[in-house]
Short mmCIF file of C-alpha atoms in Angstrom, two decimals:
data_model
loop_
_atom_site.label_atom_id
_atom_site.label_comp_id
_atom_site.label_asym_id
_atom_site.label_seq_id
_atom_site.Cartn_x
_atom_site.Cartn_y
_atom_site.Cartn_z
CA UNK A 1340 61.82 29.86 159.67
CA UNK A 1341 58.99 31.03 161.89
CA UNK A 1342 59.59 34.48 161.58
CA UNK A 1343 59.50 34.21 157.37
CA UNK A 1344 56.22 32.39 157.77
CA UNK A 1345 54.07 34.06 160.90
CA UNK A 1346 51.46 31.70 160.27
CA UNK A 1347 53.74 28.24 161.20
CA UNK A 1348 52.53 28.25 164.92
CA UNK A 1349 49.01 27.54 163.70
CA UNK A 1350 50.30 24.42 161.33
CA UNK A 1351 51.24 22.21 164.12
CA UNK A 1352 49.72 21.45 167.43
CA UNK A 1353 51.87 19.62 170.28
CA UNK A 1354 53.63 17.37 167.69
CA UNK A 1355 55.19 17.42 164.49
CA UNK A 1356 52.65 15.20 162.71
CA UNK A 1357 48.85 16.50 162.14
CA UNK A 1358 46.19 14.66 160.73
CA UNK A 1359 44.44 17.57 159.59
CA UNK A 1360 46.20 21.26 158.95
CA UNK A 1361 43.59 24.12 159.37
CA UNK A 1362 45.81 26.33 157.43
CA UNK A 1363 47.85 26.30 154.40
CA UNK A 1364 50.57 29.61 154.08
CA UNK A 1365 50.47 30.30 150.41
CA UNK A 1366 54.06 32.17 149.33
CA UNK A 1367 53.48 33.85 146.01
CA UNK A 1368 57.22 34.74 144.77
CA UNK A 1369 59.64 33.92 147.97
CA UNK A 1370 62.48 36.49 148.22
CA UNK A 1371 60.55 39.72 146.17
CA UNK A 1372 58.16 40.24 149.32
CA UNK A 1373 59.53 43.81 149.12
CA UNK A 1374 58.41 43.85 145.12
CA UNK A 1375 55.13 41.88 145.57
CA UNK A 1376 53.33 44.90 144.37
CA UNK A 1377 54.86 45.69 141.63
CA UNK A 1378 54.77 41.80 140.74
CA UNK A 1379 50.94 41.76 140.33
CA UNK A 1380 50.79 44.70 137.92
CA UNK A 1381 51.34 42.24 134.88
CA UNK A 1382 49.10 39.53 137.11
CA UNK A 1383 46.28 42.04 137.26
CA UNK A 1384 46.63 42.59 133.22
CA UNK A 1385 46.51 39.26 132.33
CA UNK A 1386 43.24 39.32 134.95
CA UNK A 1387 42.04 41.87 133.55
CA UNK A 1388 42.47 40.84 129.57
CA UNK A 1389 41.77 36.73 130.31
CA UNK A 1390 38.08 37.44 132.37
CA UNK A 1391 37.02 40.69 129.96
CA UNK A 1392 38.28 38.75 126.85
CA UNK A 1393 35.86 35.49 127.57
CA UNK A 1394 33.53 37.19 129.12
CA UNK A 1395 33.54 39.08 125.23
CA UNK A 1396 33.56 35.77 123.44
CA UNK A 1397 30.55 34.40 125.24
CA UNK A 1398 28.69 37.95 125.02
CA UNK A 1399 29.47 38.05 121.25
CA UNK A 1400 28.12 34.06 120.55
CA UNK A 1401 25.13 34.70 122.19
CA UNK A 1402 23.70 37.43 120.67
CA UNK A 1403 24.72 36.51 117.48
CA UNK A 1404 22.31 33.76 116.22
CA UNK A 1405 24.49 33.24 112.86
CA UNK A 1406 26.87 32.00 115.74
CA UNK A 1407 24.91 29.62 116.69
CA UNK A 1408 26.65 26.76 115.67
CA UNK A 1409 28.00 23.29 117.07
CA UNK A 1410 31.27 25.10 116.32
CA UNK A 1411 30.88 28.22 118.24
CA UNK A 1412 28.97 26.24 120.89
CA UNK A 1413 32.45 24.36 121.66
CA UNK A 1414 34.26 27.86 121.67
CA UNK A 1415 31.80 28.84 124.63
CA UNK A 1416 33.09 26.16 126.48
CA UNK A 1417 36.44 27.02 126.25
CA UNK A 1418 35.68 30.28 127.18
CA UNK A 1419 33.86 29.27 130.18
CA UNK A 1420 36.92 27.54 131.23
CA UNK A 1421 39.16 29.43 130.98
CA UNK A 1422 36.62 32.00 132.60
CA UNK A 1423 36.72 29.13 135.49
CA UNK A 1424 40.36 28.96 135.74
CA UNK A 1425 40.95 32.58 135.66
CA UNK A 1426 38.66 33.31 138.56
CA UNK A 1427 39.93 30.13 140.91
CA UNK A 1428 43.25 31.72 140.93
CA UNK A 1429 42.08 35.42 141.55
CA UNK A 1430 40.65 35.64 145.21
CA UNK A 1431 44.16 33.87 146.46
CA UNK A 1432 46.36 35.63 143.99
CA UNK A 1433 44.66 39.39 144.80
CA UNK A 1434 45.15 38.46 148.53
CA UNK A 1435 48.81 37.83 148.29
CA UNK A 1436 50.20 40.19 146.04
CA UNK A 1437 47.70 43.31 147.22
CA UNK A 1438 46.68 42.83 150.86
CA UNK A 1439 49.40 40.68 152.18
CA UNK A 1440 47.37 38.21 153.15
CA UNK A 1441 49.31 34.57 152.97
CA UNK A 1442 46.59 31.77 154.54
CA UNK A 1443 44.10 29.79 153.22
CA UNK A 1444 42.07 27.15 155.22
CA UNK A 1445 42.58 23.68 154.57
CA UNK A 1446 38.96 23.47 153.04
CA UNK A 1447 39.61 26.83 150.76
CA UNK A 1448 42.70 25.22 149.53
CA UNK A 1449 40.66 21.57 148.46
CA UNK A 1450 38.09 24.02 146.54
CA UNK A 1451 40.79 25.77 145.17
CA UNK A 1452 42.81 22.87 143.76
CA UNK A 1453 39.66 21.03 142.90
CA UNK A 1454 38.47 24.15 140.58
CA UNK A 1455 41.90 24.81 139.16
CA UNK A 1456 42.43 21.11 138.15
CA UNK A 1457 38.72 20.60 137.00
CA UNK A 1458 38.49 23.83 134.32
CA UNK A 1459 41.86 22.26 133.03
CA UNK A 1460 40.62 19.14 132.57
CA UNK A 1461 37.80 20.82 130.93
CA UNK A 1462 39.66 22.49 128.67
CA UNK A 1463 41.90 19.58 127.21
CA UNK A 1464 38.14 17.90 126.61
CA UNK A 1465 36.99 20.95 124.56
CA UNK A 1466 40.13 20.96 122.62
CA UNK A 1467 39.59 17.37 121.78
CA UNK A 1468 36.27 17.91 121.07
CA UNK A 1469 37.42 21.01 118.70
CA UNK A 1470 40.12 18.78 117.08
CA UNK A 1471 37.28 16.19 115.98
CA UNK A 1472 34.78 18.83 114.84
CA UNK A 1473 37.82 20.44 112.61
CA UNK A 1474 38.40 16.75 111.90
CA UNK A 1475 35.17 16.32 110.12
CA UNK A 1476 35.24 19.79 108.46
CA UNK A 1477 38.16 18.96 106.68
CA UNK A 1478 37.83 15.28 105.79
CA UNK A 1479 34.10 14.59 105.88
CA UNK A 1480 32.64 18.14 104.49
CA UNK A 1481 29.54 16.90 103.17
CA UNK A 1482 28.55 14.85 106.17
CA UNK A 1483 29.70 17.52 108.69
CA UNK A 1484 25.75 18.71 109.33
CA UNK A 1485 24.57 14.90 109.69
CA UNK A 1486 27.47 13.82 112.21
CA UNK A 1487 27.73 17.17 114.34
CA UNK A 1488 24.58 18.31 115.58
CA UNK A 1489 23.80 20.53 118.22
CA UNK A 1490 22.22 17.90 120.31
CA UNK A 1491 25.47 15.85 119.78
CA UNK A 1492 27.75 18.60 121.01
CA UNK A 1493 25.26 19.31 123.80
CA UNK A 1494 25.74 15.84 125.45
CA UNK A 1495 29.39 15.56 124.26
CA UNK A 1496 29.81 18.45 126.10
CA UNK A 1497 27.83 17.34 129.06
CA UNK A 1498 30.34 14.40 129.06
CA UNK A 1499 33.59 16.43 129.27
CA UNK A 1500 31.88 19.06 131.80
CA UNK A 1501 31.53 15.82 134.61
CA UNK A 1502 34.68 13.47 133.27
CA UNK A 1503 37.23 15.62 134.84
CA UNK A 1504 35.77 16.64 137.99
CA UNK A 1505 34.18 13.26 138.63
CA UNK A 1506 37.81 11.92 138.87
CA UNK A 1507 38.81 14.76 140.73
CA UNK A 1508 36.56 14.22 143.76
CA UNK A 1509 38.32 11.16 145.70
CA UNK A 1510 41.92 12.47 144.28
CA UNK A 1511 41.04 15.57 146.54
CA UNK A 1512 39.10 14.12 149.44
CA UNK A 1513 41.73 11.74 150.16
CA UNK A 1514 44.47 14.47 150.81
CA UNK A 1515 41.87 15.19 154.01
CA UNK A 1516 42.43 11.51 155.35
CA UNK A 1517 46.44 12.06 155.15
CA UNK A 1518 48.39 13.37 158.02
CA UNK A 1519 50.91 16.51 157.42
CA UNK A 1520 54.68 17.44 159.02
CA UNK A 1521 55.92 20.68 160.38
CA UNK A 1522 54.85 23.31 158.09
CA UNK A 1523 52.23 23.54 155.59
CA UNK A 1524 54.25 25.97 153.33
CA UNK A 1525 52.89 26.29 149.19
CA UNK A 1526 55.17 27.80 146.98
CA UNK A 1527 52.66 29.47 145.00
CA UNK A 1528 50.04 31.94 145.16
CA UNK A 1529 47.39 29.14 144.77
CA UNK A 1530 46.94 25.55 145.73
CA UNK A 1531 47.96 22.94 143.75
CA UNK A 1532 47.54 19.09 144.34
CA UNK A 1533 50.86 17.92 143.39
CA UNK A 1534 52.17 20.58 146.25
CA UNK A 1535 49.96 19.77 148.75
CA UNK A 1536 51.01 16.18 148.62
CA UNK A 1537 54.73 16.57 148.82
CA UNK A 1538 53.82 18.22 153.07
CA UNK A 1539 52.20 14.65 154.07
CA UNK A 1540 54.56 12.48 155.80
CA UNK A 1541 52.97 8.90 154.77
CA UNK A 1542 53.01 6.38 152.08
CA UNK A 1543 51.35 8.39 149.19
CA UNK A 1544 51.99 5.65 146.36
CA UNK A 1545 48.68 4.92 146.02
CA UNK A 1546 47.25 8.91 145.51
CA UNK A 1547 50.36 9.55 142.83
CA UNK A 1548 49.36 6.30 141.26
CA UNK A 1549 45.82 7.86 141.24
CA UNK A 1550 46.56 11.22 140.49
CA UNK A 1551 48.73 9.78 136.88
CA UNK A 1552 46.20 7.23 136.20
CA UNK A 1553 43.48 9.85 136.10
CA UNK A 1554 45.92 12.55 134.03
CA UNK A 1555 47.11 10.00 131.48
CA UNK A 1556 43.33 8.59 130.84
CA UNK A 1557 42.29 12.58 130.79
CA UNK A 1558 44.46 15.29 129.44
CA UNK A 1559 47.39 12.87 128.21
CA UNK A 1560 44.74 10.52 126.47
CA UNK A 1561 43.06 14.07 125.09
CA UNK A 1562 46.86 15.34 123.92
CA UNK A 1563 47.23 11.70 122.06
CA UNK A 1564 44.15 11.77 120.35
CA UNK A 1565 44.32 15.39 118.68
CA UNK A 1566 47.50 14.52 117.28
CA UNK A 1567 46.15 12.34 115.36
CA UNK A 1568 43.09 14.10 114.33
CA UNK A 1569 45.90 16.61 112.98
CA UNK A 1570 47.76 13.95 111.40
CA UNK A 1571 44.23 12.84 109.36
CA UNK A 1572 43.88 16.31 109.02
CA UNK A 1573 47.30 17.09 107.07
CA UNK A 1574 47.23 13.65 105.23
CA UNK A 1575 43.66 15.13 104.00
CA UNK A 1576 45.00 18.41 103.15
CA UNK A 1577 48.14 17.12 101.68
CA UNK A 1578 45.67 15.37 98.96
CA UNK A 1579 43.78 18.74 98.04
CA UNK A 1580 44.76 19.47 94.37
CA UNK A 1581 45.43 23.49 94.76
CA UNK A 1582 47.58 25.42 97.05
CA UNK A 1583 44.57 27.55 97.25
CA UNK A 1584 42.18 25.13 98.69
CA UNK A 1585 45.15 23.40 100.85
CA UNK A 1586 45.48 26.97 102.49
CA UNK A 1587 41.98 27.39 103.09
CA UNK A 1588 41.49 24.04 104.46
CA UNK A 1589 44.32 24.60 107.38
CA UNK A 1590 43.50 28.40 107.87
CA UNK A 1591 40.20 27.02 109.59
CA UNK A 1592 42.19 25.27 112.09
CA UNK A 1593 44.53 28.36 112.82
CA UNK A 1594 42.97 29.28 116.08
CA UNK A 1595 42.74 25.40 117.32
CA UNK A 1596 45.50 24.85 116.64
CA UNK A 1597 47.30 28.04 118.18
CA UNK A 1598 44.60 27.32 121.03
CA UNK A 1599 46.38 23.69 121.76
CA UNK A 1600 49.56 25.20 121.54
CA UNK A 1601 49.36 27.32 123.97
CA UNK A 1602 47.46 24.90 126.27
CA UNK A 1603 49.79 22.05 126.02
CA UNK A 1604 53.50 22.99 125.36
CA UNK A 1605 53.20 25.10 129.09
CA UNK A 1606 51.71 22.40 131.02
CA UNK A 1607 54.74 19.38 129.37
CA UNK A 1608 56.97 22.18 130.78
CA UNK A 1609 55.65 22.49 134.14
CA UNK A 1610 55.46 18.65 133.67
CA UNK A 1611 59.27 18.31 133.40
CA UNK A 1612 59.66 20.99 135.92
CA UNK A 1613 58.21 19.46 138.65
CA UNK A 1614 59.76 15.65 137.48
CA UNK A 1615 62.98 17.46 137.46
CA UNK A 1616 62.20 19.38 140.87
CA UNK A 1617 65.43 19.01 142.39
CA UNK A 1618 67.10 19.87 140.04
CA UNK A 1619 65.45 23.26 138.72
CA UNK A 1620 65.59 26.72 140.82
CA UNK A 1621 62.36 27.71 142.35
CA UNK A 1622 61.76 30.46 140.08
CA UNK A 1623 61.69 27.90 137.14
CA UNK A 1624 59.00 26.17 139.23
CA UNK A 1625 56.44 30.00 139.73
CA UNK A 1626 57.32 30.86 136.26
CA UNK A 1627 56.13 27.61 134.53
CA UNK A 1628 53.10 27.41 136.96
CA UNK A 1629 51.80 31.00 135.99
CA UNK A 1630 52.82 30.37 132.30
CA UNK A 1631 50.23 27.74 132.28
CA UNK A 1632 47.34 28.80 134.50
CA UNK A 1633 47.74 32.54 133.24
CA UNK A 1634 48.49 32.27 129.73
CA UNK A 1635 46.36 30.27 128.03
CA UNK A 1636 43.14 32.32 129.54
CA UNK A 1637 44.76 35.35 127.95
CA UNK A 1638 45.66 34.63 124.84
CA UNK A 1639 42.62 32.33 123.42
CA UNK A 1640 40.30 34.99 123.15
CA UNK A 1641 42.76 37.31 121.59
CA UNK A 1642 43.27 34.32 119.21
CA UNK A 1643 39.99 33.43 118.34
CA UNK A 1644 38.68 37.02 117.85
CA UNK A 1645 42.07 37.87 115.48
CA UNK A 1646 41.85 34.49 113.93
CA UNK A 1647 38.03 34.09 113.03
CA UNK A 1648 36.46 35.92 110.46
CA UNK A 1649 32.94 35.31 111.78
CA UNK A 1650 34.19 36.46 115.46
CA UNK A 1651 35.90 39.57 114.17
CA UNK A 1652 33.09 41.12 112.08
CA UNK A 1653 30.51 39.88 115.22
CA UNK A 1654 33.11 41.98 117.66
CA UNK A 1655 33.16 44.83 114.67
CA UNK A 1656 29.51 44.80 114.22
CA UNK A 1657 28.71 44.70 118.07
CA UNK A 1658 31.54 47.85 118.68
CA UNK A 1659 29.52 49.65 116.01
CA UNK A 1660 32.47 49.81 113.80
CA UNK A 1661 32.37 50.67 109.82
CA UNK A 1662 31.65 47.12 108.10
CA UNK A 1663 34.56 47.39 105.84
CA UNK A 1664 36.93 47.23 108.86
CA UNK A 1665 36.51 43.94 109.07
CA UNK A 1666 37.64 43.11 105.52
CA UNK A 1667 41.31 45.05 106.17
CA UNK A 1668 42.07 42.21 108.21
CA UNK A 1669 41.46 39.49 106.29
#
């Protein structure tokens, strides 16, 4: 065991119990050393597309001032999260997979996890938030410029910035005050909370209890609640008198609703992956883990530039492409 993990004679002193590890030793892909190269090729594309791709987004909404809407103001947030997510995971991730370099300081790994879990609590907000704003567009057109305002999504938006990593701050701190057996050994290229906790060798009830309180009242509460903005949502476009205007009325919530997809149906998975942890091979456990913090970053801004007409002819317009170029995809 020591020889697969060189750093293991720096995770414990003169007993098998510490009260505080200095160093974590962050795996990656265990078994494909040999390949790890070759493994971060796709990593460094979805990089690559996920940062460039929001980075786009937020370039394109601000120096459009037609864009300049509670709408597209949400859409910057998501962008900025996944923006946040994308570059927690990338200084850990490069160092693995490209200079071979497996440990991260006890510290690192708290700003790591507290980062990674934060921008994903941000982003189950800003799909809420999304949800109602559709919501309103659908049901309650003629009041839509009367109940959002900017000013309203500005503190709204406020509120879902500090909610998740207000909660986040004790769940973290306390994994300082717990004490940690043999070695400190992370299956993935990252930290993650839920990992971390498994090397203590104490009582933990009390941080799970914690840790599911503060995900049910946060991203399961968020899940809950756009559901049934959906269902109001179909029950209002279900009472539209034309096919036409029904298909209009759920082509604006295309991208959302793609958006939520792709945001929720990988993190239930790594959900049941890691309740089922015993029973599921390791690579089940990397691939649902990378599914969901890689993924989503990647494919949202594809999404919402393919998907909005207003986004598209920006891009179009700001590429210096022929106007009509924007009508072939419609």
């Amino acid at each position: 065991m020591s020889d697969q993990y060189p750093f293991s004679s720096q995770f414990t002193f003169q007993t098998n119990v510490t009260w505080f590890s200095p160093m974590f030793y962050l795996t990656g892909f265990p078994g494909l050393e040999v390949m790890e190269h070759w493994i971060f090729i796709p990593f460094v594309f979805m990089y690559l597309v996920a940062i460039s791709g929001n980075c786009f987004i937020l370039i394109i909404i601000k120096t459009n001032p037609h864009l300049h809407t509670p709408m597209y103001y949400l859409l910057s947030l998501l962008a900025l999260s996944d923006l946040g997510l994308s570059v927690s995971t990338f200084p850990t991730t490069m160092g693995i997979f490209w200079f071979n370099c497996h440990g991260i300081y006890f510290e690192a790994c708290q700003i790591q996890m507290f980062c990674i879990h934060s921008f994903s609590f941000i982003e189950s907000s800003v799909l809420l938030i999304m949800s109602f704003d559709r919501f309103v567009a659908i049901c309650h057109p003629l009041r839509y410029s009367v109940i959002i305002t900017d000013r309203k999504v500005v503190r709204v938006g406020l509120v879902t910035i500090l909610r998740g990593p207000i909660a986040l701050v004790p769940l973290v701190h306390l994994l300082k005050t717990l004490p940690y057996c043999g070695l400190q050994v992370l299956s993935h290229s990252y930290c993650l909370r839920w990992e971390v906790i498994h090397l203590t060798c104490t009582d933990t009830n009390f941080n799970n209890l914690y840790g599911l309180t503060v995900v049910v009242f946060t991203v399961i509460l968020d899940l809950v609640l756009i559901v049934l903005s959906y269902g109001l949502i179909l029950n209002t476009v279900a009472g539209l008198a034309s096919r036409e205007e029904r298909l209009r009325a759920f082509q604006t919530c295309t991208s959302h609703l793609c958006a939520v997809l792709i945001f929720s149906v990988p993190m239930v998975g790594l959900s049941l992956v890691h309740r089922f942890r015993k029973h599921a091979p390791l690579v089940v456990h990397l691939l649902m883990a990378s599914v969901y913090l890689f993924v989503p970053p990647m494919l949202n801004p594809i999404i919402y530039s393919i998907k909005t007409k207003e986004i598209r002819s920006a891009t179009i317009k700001y590429l210096g492409l022929r106007n009509g170029s924007a009508e072939s995809w419609d």
